[in-house]
Short mmCIF file of C-alpha atoms in Angstrom, two decimals:
data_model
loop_
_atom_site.label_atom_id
_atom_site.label_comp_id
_atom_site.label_asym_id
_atom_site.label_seq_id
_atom_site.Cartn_x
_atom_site.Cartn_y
_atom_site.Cartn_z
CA UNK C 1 -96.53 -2.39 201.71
CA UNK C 2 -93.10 -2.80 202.05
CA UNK C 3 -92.11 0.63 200.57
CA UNK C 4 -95.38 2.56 201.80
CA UNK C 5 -97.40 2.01 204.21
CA UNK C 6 -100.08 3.90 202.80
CA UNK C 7 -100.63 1.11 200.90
CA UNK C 8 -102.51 -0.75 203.47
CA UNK C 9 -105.78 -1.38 202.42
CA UNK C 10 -105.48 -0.17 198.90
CA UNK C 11 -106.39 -3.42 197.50
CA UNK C 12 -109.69 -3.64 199.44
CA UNK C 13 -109.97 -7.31 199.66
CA UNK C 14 -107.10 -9.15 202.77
CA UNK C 15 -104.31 -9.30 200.65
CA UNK C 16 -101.44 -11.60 202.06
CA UNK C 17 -97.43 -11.60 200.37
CA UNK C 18 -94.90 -14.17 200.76
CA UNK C 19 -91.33 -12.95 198.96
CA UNK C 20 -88.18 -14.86 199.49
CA UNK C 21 -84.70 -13.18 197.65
CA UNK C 22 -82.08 -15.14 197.40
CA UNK C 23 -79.19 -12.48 196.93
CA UNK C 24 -75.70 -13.16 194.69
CA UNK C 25 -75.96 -16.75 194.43
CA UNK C 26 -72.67 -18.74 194.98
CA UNK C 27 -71.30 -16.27 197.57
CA UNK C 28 -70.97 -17.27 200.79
CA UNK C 29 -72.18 -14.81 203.35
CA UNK C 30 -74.34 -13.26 200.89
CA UNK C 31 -78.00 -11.65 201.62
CA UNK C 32 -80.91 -13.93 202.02
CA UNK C 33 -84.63 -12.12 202.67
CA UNK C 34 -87.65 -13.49 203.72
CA UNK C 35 -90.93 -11.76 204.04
CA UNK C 36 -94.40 -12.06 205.07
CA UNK C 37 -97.19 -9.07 204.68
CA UNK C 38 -100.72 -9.03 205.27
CA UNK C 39 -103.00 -6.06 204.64
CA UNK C 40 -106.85 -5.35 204.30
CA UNK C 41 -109.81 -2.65 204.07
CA UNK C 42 -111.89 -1.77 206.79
CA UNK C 43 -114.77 0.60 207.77
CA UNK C 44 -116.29 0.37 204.07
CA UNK C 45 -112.42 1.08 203.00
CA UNK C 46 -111.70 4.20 204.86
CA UNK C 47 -109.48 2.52 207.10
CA UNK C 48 -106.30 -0.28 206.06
CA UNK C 49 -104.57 -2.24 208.48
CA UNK C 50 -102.12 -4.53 208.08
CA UNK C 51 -98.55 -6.35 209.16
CA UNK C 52 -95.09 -6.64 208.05
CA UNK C 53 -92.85 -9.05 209.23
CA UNK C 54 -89.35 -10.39 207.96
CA UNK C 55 -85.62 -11.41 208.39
CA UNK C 56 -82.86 -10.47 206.47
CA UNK C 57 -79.69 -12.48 207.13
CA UNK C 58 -76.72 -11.14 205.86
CA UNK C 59 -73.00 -12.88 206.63
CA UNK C 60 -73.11 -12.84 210.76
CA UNK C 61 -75.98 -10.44 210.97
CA UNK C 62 -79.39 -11.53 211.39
CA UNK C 63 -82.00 -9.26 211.07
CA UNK C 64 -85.87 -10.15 212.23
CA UNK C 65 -88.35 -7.20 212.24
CA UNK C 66 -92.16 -6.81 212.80
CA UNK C 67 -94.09 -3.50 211.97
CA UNK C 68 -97.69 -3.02 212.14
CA UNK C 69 -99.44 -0.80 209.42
CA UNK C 70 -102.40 2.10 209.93
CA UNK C 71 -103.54 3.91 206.86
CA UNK C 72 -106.76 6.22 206.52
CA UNK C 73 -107.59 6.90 202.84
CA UNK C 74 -109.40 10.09 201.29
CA UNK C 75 -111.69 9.31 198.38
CA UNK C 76 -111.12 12.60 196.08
CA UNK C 77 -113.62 11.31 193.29
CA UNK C 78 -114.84 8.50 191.71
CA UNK C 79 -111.44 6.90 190.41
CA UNK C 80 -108.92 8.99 192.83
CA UNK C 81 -108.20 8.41 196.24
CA UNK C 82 -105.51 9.64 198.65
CA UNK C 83 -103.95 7.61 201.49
CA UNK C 84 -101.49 8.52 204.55
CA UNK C 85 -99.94 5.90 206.93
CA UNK C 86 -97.81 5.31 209.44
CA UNK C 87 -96.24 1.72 210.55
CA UNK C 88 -94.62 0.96 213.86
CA UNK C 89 -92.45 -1.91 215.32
CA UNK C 90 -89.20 -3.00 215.67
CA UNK C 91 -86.02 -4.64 214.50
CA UNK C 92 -84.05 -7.46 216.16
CA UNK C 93 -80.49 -7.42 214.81
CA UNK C 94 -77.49 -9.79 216.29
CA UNK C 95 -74.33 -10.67 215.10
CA UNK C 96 -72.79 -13.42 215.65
CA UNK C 97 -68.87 -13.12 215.50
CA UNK C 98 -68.23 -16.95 216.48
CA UNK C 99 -69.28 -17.62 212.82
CA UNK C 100 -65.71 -15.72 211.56
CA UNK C 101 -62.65 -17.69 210.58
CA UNK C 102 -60.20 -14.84 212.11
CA UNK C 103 -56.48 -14.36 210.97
CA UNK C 104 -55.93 -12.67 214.70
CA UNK C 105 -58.50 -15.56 216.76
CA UNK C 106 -57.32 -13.22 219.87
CA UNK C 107 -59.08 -10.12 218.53
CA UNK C 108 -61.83 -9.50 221.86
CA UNK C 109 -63.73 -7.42 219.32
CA UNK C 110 -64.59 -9.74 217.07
CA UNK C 111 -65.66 -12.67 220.05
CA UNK C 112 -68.94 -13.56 221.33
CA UNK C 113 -72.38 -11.89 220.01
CA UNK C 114 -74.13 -9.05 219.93
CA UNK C 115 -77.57 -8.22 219.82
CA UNK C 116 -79.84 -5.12 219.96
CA UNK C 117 -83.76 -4.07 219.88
CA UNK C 118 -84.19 -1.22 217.71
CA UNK C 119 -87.61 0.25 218.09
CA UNK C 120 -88.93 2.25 214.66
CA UNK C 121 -91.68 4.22 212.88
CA UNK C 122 -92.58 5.22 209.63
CA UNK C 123 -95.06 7.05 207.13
CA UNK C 124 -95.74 7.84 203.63
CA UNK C 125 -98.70 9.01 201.48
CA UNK C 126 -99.77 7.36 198.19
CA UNK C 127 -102.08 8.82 195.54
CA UNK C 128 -104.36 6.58 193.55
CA UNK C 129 -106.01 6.57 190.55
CA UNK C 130 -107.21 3.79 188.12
CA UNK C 131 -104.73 4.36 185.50
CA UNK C 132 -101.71 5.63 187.71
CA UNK C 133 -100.36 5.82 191.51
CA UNK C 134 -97.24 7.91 192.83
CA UNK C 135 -96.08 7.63 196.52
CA UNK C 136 -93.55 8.97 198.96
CA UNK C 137 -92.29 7.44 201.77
CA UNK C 138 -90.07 7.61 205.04
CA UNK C 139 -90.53 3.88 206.45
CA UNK C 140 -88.35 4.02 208.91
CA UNK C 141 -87.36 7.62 210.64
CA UNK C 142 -85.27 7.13 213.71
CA UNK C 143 -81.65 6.39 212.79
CA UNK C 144 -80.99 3.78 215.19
CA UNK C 145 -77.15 2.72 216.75
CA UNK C 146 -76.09 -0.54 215.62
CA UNK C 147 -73.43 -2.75 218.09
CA UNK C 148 -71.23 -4.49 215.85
CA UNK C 149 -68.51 -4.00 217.96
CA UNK C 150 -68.01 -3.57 221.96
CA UNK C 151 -69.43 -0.28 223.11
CA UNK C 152 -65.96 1.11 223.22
CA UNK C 153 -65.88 1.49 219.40
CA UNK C 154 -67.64 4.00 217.14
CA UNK C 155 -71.13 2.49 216.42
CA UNK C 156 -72.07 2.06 212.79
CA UNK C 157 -76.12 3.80 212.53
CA UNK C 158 -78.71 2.94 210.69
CA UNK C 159 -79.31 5.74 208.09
CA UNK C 160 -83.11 7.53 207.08
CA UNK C 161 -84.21 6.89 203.60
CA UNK C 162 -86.98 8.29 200.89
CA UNK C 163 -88.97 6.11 198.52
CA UNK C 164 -90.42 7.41 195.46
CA UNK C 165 -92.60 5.09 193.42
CA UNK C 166 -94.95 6.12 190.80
CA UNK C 167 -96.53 4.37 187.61
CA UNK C 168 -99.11 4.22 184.71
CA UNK C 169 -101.38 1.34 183.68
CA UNK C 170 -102.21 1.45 179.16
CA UNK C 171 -104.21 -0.81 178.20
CA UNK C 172 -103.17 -0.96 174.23
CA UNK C 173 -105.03 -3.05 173.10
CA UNK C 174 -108.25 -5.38 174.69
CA UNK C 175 -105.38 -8.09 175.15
CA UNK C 176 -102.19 -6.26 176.13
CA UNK C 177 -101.63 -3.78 179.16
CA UNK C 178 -98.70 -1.81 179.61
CA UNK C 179 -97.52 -0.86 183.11
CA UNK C 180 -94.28 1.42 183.04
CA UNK C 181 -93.10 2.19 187.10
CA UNK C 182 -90.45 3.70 188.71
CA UNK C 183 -89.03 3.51 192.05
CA UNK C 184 -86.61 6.05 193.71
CA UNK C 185 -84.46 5.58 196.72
CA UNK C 186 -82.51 8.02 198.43
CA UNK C 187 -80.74 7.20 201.53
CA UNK C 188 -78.37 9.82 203.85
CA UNK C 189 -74.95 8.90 203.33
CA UNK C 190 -75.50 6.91 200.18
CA UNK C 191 -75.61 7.69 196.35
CA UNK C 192 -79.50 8.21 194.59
CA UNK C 193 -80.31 4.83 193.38
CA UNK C 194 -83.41 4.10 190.95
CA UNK C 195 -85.79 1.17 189.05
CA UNK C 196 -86.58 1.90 185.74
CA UNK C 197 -89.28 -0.71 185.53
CA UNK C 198 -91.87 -2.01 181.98
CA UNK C 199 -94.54 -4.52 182.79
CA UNK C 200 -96.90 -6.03 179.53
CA UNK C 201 -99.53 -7.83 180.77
CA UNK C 202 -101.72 -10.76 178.35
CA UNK C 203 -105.44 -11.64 178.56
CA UNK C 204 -104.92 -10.30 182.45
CA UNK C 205 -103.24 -13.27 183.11
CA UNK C 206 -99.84 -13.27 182.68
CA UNK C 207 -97.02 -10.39 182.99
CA UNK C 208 -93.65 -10.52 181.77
CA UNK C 209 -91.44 -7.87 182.31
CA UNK C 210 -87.92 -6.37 182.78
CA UNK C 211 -86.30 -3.84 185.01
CA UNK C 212 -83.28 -1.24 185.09
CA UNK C 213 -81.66 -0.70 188.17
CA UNK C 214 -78.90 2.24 188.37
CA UNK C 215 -75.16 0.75 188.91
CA UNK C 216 -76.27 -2.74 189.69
CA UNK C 217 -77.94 -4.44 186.64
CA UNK C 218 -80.80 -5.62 184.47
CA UNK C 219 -84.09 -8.27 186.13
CA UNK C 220 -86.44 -10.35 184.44
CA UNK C 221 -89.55 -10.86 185.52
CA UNK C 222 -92.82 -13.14 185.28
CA UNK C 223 -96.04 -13.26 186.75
CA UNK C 224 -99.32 -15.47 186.64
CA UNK C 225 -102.47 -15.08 188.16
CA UNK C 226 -103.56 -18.43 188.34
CA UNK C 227 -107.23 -17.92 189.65
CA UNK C 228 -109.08 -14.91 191.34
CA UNK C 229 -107.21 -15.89 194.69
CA UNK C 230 -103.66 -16.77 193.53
CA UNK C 231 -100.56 -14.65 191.74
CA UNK C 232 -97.49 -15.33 191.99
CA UNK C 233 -94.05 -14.21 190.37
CA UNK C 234 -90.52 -14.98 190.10
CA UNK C 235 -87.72 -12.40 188.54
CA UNK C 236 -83.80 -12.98 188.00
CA UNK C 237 -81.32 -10.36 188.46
CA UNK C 238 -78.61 -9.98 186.24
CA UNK C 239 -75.73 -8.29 188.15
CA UNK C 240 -73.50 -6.21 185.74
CA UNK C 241 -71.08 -5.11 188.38
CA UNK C 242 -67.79 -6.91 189.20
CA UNK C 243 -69.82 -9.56 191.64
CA UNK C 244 -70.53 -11.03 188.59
CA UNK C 245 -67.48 -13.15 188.76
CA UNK C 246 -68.20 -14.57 191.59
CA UNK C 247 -72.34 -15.16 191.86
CA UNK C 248 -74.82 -16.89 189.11
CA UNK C 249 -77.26 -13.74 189.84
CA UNK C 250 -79.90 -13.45 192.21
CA UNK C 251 -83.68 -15.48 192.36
CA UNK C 252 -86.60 -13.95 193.80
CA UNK C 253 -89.64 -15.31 194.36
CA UNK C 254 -93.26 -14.22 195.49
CA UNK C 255 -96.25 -15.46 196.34
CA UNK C 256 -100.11 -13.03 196.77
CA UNK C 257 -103.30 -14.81 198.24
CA UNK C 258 -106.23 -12.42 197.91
CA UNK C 259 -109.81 -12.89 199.28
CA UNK C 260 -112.95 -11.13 200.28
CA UNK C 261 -114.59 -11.07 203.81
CA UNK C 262 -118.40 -10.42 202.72
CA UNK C 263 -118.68 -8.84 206.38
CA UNK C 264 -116.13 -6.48 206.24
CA UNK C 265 -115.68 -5.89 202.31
CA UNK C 266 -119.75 -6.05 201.22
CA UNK C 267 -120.77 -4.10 198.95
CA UNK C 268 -117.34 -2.61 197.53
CA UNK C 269 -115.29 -3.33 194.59
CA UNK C 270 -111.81 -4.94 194.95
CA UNK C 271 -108.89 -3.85 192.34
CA UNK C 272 -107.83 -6.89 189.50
CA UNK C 273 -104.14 -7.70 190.18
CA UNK C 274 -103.06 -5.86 187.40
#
């Protein structure tokens, strides 16, 4: 949901996400993400609404957003279906330059704080079938002024960017599952960045994994679904670039609760995790 919001409601069932990333451990001022989504079926699936909220905090600059989630999904045939949303909302971003140990502690630019409401919307499509997905995605389209500095200075903006996510589901054998994925990202103003991502998944249960991310590094992944309710996941990112003398990597952690409102949800089949 936090790529696409077409997503909303693919998974039928209220489906709730809790991810924390804990970014280039051992730096100071380094990212720190926190995340909450929440996302469900309605009118006998047709319909997915949902919520994302979260706060990114970065050296001085915090980040809090909210962004609600509309998607309306087109069933093609029996195993296809084709969804279009849009999300709405809002980021929150301040920086605080009291928090700076200054060689110049005179410098009026770098004093006080700043802090600015930066209204946004979004939309995407996503394309489902029951042994592959692809998606596209704009989530946020306005490229919003950022105050870093007084309003003297040239303002820094916050620049569009594309998603591209697809991915297959094998099932090799009764036991093992295969899920190979990609994810594309191409931001104005920024190089083409890409995950190269392999999943296998055991008895359903439990997936281990790794991923190949262009100019950055290699992550390591589990996941366990410990009952039809609960799946969680951690993964460990091994930075290849030169931050690696400096930071022990980065931890990420995630947490999905899943259940099924027998008003809203009778009669229809939810997806397995996998």
């Amino acid at each position: 949901l936090l790529v696409n919001p077409a997503y909303a409601g693919t998974q039928t069932q209220l489906s709730a996400t809790a991810i924390f990333r804990n970014q280039w451990v051992n730096l100071e001022g380094s990212p720190q993400t926190l995340t909450a989504t929440a996302h469900s079926g309605f009118r006998q699936n047709k319909v997915g609404l949902g919520f994302i909220v979260g706060r990114d905090v970065i050296g001085i600059h915090d980040d809090i957003s909210f962004y609600g989630v509309y998607a309306y999904k087109i069933q093609l045939d029996k195993t296809t279906s084709l969804s279009m949303g849009l999300q709405g909302g809002f980021n929150n971003f301040k920086s605080d330059f009291n928090k700076l140990v200054l060689k110049n502690p005179g410098d009026p630019n770098l004093a006080g704080t700043t802090q600015k409401f930066l209204p946004n919307v979004g939309g995407g499509v996503y394309l489902r079938h029951r042994s592959y997905y692809v998606g596209l995605s704009v989530p946020y389209l306005i490229n919003n002024k950022l105050i870093y500095y007084n309003e003297t200075q040239s303002l820094p903006k916050q620049h569009r960017y594309y998603y591209l996510m697809g991915g297959l589901s094998y099932q090799i054998t009764p036991i093992v599952q295969l899920i190979p994925s990609t994810l594309v990202r191409l931001q104005e103003k920024a190089p083409l960045s890409f995950d190269v991502n392999l999943t296998a998944v055991l008895y359903r249960t439990v997936g281990l994994g790794m991923s190949y991310r262009l100019g950055n590094g290699m992550v390591g992944l589990f996941e366990l679904q410990l009952n039809e309710n609960f799946h969680v996941g951690y993964a460990y990112d091994f930075t290849t670039t030169d931050l690696n003398q400096f930071s022990n990597g980065t931890h990420e952690i995630m947490v999905n609760y899943r259940i099924k409102f027998w008003r809203i949800h009778r009669g229809l089949e939810c997806p397995s995790y996998w």
